[in-house]
Short mmCIF file of C-alpha atoms in Angstrom, two decimals:
data_model
loop_
_atom_site.label_atom_id
_atom_site.label_comp_id
_atom_site.label_asym_id
_atom_site.label_seq_id
_atom_site.Cartn_x
_atom_site.Cartn_y
_atom_site.Cartn_z
CA UNK L 1322 27.24 -39.03 21.52
CA UNK L 1323 30.77 -37.87 19.49
CA UNK L 1324 28.37 -37.63 16.56
CA UNK L 1325 25.60 -35.04 18.70
CA UNK L 1326 29.11 -33.11 19.56
CA UNK L 1327 30.47 -32.71 16.01
CA UNK L 1328 27.31 -31.59 14.86
CA UNK L 1329 27.06 -29.13 17.42
CA UNK L 1330 30.65 -27.73 17.14
CA UNK L 1331 29.68 -27.33 13.46
CA UNK L 1332 26.29 -25.30 14.26
CA UNK L 1333 28.44 -23.18 16.54
CA UNK L 1334 30.83 -22.31 13.78
CA UNK L 1335 28.63 -21.40 11.02
CA UNK L 1336 26.36 -19.15 13.69
CA UNK L 1337 30.05 -17.74 14.53
CA UNK L 1338 30.64 -17.41 11.00
CA UNK L 1339 27.19 -16.01 9.73
CA UNK L 1340 28.03 -12.96 12.36
CA UNK L 1341 31.09 -12.43 11.24
CA UNK L 1342 29.47 -11.99 7.65
CA UNK L 1343 26.99 -10.05 8.95
CA UNK L 1344 28.10 -7.64 11.28
CA UNK L 1345 29.96 -5.41 9.35
CA UNK L 1346 26.68 -4.75 6.76
CA UNK L 1347 24.56 -4.37 9.85
CA UNK L 1348 26.61 -1.51 11.42
CA UNK L 1349 26.33 0.10 8.19
CA UNK L 1350 22.54 -0.19 7.68
CA UNK L 1351 19.97 1.93 10.20
CA UNK L 1352 18.27 0.47 12.64
CA UNK L 1353 15.76 -1.25 10.58
CA UNK L 1354 13.06 -1.09 13.51
CA UNK L 1355 13.46 2.39 13.42
CA UNK L 1356 12.96 2.58 9.35
CA UNK L 1357 9.25 3.85 9.68
CA UNK L 1358 10.12 6.61 12.06
CA UNK L 1359 12.13 7.84 9.03
CA UNK L 1360 9.45 6.97 6.38
CA UNK L 1361 6.66 8.98 9.01
CA UNK L 1362 8.89 11.88 9.75
CA UNK L 1363 9.54 12.72 5.36
CA UNK L 1364 5.27 12.48 5.55
CA UNK L 1365 4.60 14.92 8.28
CA UNK L 1366 7.75 16.68 8.29
CA UNK L 1367 7.21 18.82 11.55
CA UNK L 1368 3.62 18.90 11.58
CA UNK L 1369 1.87 17.46 14.51
CA UNK L 1370 -0.68 15.50 13.22
CA UNK L 1371 -4.72 15.03 15.51
CA UNK L 1372 -6.66 11.86 15.30
CA UNK L 1373 -10.02 12.94 14.60
CA UNK L 1374 -11.94 12.12 11.57
CA UNK L 1375 -9.79 9.28 10.38
CA UNK L 1376 -11.25 6.15 10.48
CA UNK L 1377 -8.69 3.22 9.48
CA UNK L 1378 -9.97 -0.48 9.57
CA UNK L 1379 -7.60 -2.95 9.59
CA UNK L 1380 -8.63 -6.66 11.22
CA UNK L 1381 -6.97 -6.85 14.77
CA UNK L 1382 -6.01 -10.32 13.93
CA UNK L 1383 -4.82 -11.47 10.58
CA UNK L 1384 -4.02 -15.07 9.50
CA UNK L 1385 -2.72 -14.54 6.22
CA UNK L 1386 0.33 -11.47 6.27
CA UNK L 1387 0.30 -11.84 2.40
CA UNK L 1388 -3.15 -9.94 2.03
CA UNK L 1389 -4.59 -8.24 4.69
CA UNK L 1390 -7.22 -6.00 4.01
CA UNK L 1391 -7.66 -2.63 4.62
CA UNK L 1392 -9.74 0.86 4.47
CA UNK L 1393 -8.93 3.94 5.31
CA UNK L 1394 -11.83 6.69 5.78
CA UNK L 1395 -11.34 10.69 6.06
CA UNK L 1396 -14.40 12.69 6.96
CA UNK L 1397 -14.20 15.23 4.50
CA UNK L 1398 -16.58 17.84 2.52
CA UNK L 1399 -14.03 17.35 -0.51
CA UNK L 1400 -15.23 20.60 -1.72
CA UNK L 1401 -12.11 22.64 -3.51
CA UNK L 1402 -11.50 24.61 -0.25
CA UNK L 1403 -11.23 21.57 2.24
CA UNK L 1404 -10.52 18.08 0.86
CA UNK L 1405 -7.87 15.89 1.62
CA UNK L 1406 -5.08 15.65 -0.65
CA UNK L 1407 -3.01 12.40 0.17
CA UNK L 1408 -3.46 9.58 2.17
CA UNK L 1409 -0.19 7.66 3.05
CA UNK L 1410 0.15 4.18 4.89
CA UNK L 1411 3.13 2.92 6.50
CA UNK L 1412 3.41 -0.48 7.84
CA UNK L 1413 6.19 -0.12 11.07
CA UNK L 1414 7.31 -3.54 11.08
CA UNK L 1415 7.93 -4.29 7.80
CA UNK L 1416 11.30 -4.63 6.09
CA UNK L 1417 10.24 -1.78 4.04
CA UNK L 1418 7.49 0.25 6.21
CA UNK L 1419 5.78 2.43 3.10
CA UNK L 1420 3.06 0.23 1.64
CA UNK L 1421 1.32 2.89 -0.20
CA UNK L 1422 0.39 6.70 -0.71
CA UNK L 1423 -3.03 7.54 -2.16
CA UNK L 1424 -3.81 11.57 -3.77
CA UNK L 1425 -7.43 12.02 -4.09
CA UNK L 1426 -8.63 15.68 -5.36
CA UNK L 1427 -12.07 17.04 -4.68
CA UNK L 1428 -13.24 15.33 -7.37
CA UNK L 1429 -13.42 12.10 -5.40
CA UNK L 1430 -16.37 13.12 -3.65
CA UNK L 1431 -15.60 10.81 -0.86
CA UNK L 1432 -12.51 10.39 1.09
CA UNK L 1433 -11.89 6.39 1.16
CA UNK L 1434 -9.84 4.07 -0.23
CA UNK L 1435 -9.28 0.22 -0.27
CA UNK L 1436 -6.31 -2.18 -0.49
CA UNK L 1437 -5.05 -5.03 0.30
CA UNK L 1438 -0.97 -5.14 2.17
CA UNK L 1439 1.29 -7.00 3.25
CA UNK L 1440 2.44 -7.41 6.73
CA UNK L 1441 5.84 -9.44 7.74
CA UNK L 1442 4.75 -10.03 11.36
CA UNK L 1443 2.36 -8.42 14.38
CA UNK L 1444 3.48 -5.10 14.33
CA UNK L 1445 1.44 -1.42 14.09
CA UNK L 1446 0.68 0.00 11.10
CA UNK L 1447 -0.44 3.94 10.48
CA UNK L 1448 -2.46 5.64 8.57
CA UNK L 1449 -2.06 9.45 7.63
CA UNK L 1450 -4.46 12.02 6.28
CA UNK L 1451 -2.78 15.21 4.47
CA UNK L 1452 -5.47 17.52 4.55
CA UNK L 1453 -5.55 20.49 1.52
CA UNK L 1454 -5.09 22.75 4.62
CA UNK L 1455 -1.50 21.26 5.12
CA UNK L 1456 -3.08 19.81 8.68
CA UNK L 1457 -2.27 15.96 9.34
CA UNK L 1458 -4.73 13.28 10.61
CA UNK L 1459 -3.41 9.88 12.19
CA UNK L 1460 -4.10 6.57 13.24
CA UNK L 1461 -2.43 3.51 14.33
CA UNK L 1462 -3.86 0.14 14.65
CA UNK L 1463 -2.15 -2.75 15.93
CA UNK L 1464 -2.64 -5.75 13.76
CA UNK L 1465 -2.14 -9.33 14.86
CA UNK L 1466 -0.43 -11.54 12.43
CA UNK L 1467 -0.05 -15.37 11.90
CA UNK L 1468 1.64 -16.01 9.55
CA UNK L 1469 4.03 -13.33 7.83
CA UNK L 1470 4.31 -11.91 4.25
CA UNK L 1471 6.96 -10.27 2.40
CA UNK L 1472 8.03 -14.28 1.78
CA UNK L 1473 9.50 -14.42 5.20
CA UNK J 202 0.47 -7.43 -18.47
CA UNK J 203 -2.60 -9.38 -18.03
CA UNK J 204 -6.40 -7.97 -18.35
CA UNK J 205 -7.35 -5.68 -15.25
CA UNK J 206 -10.26 -5.93 -14.04
CA UNK J 207 -12.98 -2.88 -13.52
CA UNK J 208 -15.67 -2.32 -11.68
CA UNK J 209 -18.45 0.66 -11.84
CA UNK J 210 -21.87 1.09 -11.34
CA UNK J 211 -23.96 0.21 -14.21
CA UNK J 212 -25.21 3.75 -14.53
CA UNK J 213 -25.03 6.96 -12.41
CA UNK J 214 -26.38 10.62 -12.39
CA UNK J 215 -24.43 13.96 -12.36
CA UNK J 216 -23.49 15.03 -8.87
CA UNK J 217 -23.42 11.49 -7.73
CA UNK J 218 -20.10 9.60 -5.79
CA UNK J 219 -19.71 6.46 -7.16
CA UNK J 220 -17.02 3.52 -6.42
CA UNK J 221 -15.08 2.28 -8.64
CA UNK J 222 -13.32 -1.03 -8.10
CA UNK J 223 -10.03 -2.70 -9.80
CA UNK J 224 -8.28 -5.76 -9.68
CA UNK J 225 -5.35 -6.68 -11.50
CA UNK J 226 -3.00 -10.08 -11.21
CA UNK J 227 0.48 -9.28 -10.45
CA UNK J 228 2.72 -10.86 -8.41
CA UNK J 229 4.09 -7.72 -6.63
CA UNK J 230 8.00 -9.32 -6.35
CA UNK J 231 9.05 -7.20 -3.22
CA UNK J 232 12.74 -7.59 -3.79
CA UNK J 233 13.08 -9.01 -0.30
CA UNK J 234 13.26 -12.65 -1.97
CA UNK J 235 15.35 -14.45 -2.89
CA UNK J 236 15.74 -18.11 -5.04
CA UNK J 237 16.55 -21.57 -3.40
CA UNK J 238 20.05 -20.52 -4.39
CA UNK J 239 20.39 -17.45 -2.72
CA UNK J 240 20.18 -15.35 -5.40
CA UNK J 241 17.83 -12.11 -4.71
CA UNK J 242 14.86 -11.83 -6.53
CA UNK J 243 14.83 -8.27 -7.94
CA UNK J 244 11.85 -5.97 -7.53
CA UNK J 245 8.95 -6.31 -10.06
CA UNK J 246 5.77 -4.20 -9.20
CA UNK J 247 3.22 -2.38 -10.16
CA UNK J 248 4.60 0.70 -8.65
CA UNK J 249 1.60 3.48 -9.91
CA UNK J 250 -1.55 3.48 -10.49
CA UNK J 251 -4.05 6.76 -12.59
CA UNK J 252 -7.27 6.98 -12.78
CA UNK J 253 -8.24 9.40 -15.60
CA UNK J 254 -12.36 10.74 -16.30
CA UNK J 255 -12.89 12.55 -18.98
CA UNK J 256 -9.09 13.77 -19.29
CA UNK J 257 -9.08 14.52 -15.63
CA UNK J 258 -7.23 12.53 -12.83
CA UNK J 259 -9.59 11.64 -10.13
CA UNK J 260 -7.01 9.10 -8.29
CA UNK J 261 -3.92 7.80 -8.00
CA UNK J 262 -1.65 5.57 -5.52
CA UNK J 263 1.70 5.33 -5.50
CA UNK J 264 2.36 1.48 -4.51
CA UNK J 265 5.29 -0.02 -2.81
CA UNK J 266 6.44 -3.24 -2.09
CA UNK J 267 4.16 -3.60 0.96
CA UNK J 268 1.18 -3.59 -1.42
CA UNK J 269 -0.22 -7.34 -1.84
CA UNK J 270 0.26 -9.84 -4.87
CA UNK J 271 -2.88 -9.12 -7.33
CA UNK J 272 -3.53 -5.40 -5.83
CA UNK J 273 -6.95 -4.19 -5.36
CA UNK J 274 -7.96 -0.93 -5.41
CA UNK J 275 -10.90 0.76 -4.82
CA UNK J 276 -11.66 4.81 -4.46
CA UNK J 277 -14.76 7.14 -5.54
CA UNK J 278 -15.61 9.85 -7.69
CA UNK J 279 -18.12 12.44 -7.75
CA UNK J 280 -19.37 11.86 -11.53
CA UNK J 281 -19.23 15.60 -12.84
CA UNK J 282 -21.08 14.66 -16.57
CA UNK J 283 -20.47 12.17 -19.05
CA UNK J 284 -17.17 10.39 -19.81
CA UNK J 285 -14.74 7.39 -19.71
CA UNK J 286 -12.58 6.20 -17.45
CA UNK J 287 -8.84 5.46 -18.43
CA UNK J 288 -6.82 3.36 -15.94
CA UNK J 289 -3.13 2.92 -16.14
CA UNK J 290 -1.04 0.59 -14.43
CA UNK J 291 2.27 1.45 -14.44
CA UNK J 292 4.57 -1.81 -13.73
CA UNK J 293 8.82 -1.21 -12.54
CA UNK J 294 10.44 -1.03 -16.13
CA UNK J 295 7.51 1.20 -17.50
CA UNK J 296 5.07 -1.79 -18.64
CA UNK J 297 1.45 -0.31 -19.14
CA UNK J 298 -1.30 -1.79 -19.12
CA UNK J 299 -4.46 1.15 -19.60
CA UNK J 300 -8.06 -0.09 -19.16
CA UNK J 301 -11.25 2.40 -20.85
CA UNK J 302 -14.63 2.07 -18.91
CA UNK J 303 -17.34 4.24 -20.19
CA UNK J 304 -19.54 6.08 -17.74
CA UNK J 305 -23.42 5.42 -18.42
CA UNK J 306 -24.51 8.77 -17.30
CA UNK J 307 -28.60 9.35 -16.89
#
């Protein structure tokens, strides 16, 4: 019993010590759960995205967060006058929410990309398409992650 | 960096929309991890991928640590005429890997 009591107090001490050490840096850092909102604002500015024409394909359940396949397709004629300039992807629950930005041209022919991303935990993932007319399309998907990526 | 794998159709006609698939072996170190001793492991990722065809840029990707190790990228292009792909992967620190692939346009 004395042994357990000793271990507990040692653990409590280390928790207390850790919180003292981590508190000032936490107070200075931005709230990590909100970082994705800034990333989203950096892309959208004040534009109001619509949910039409964008197909964001990502598994509902990802067993391995280290490689989650995704595809993003926009229904666009991809002509000089009307094409998708960029496709952005944001993982709202990752320590660094930005995943990638893809730049397309009218020469792309089809506004579609495939890749694989890391997801640290169960979260919402957002795909945003930026059209040549300055309008934005957006789609949000919830992904359940069994084993998180990002080495966490 | 190791040699990438690139898959393009064996032949295509002018005006066809073709798919280009690429894969490169790379750890894509996020910068978030630490060694068992607690030293942070610095970020080392492929941060940019550029696809040119016949000298014109047709696709570019800015990659962040949220992209998986051994990044796989697939994209499309409408064939403007005969030409060669020049695909470039740029790593943090500036190292580049360039792969060329000639498209057989019929």
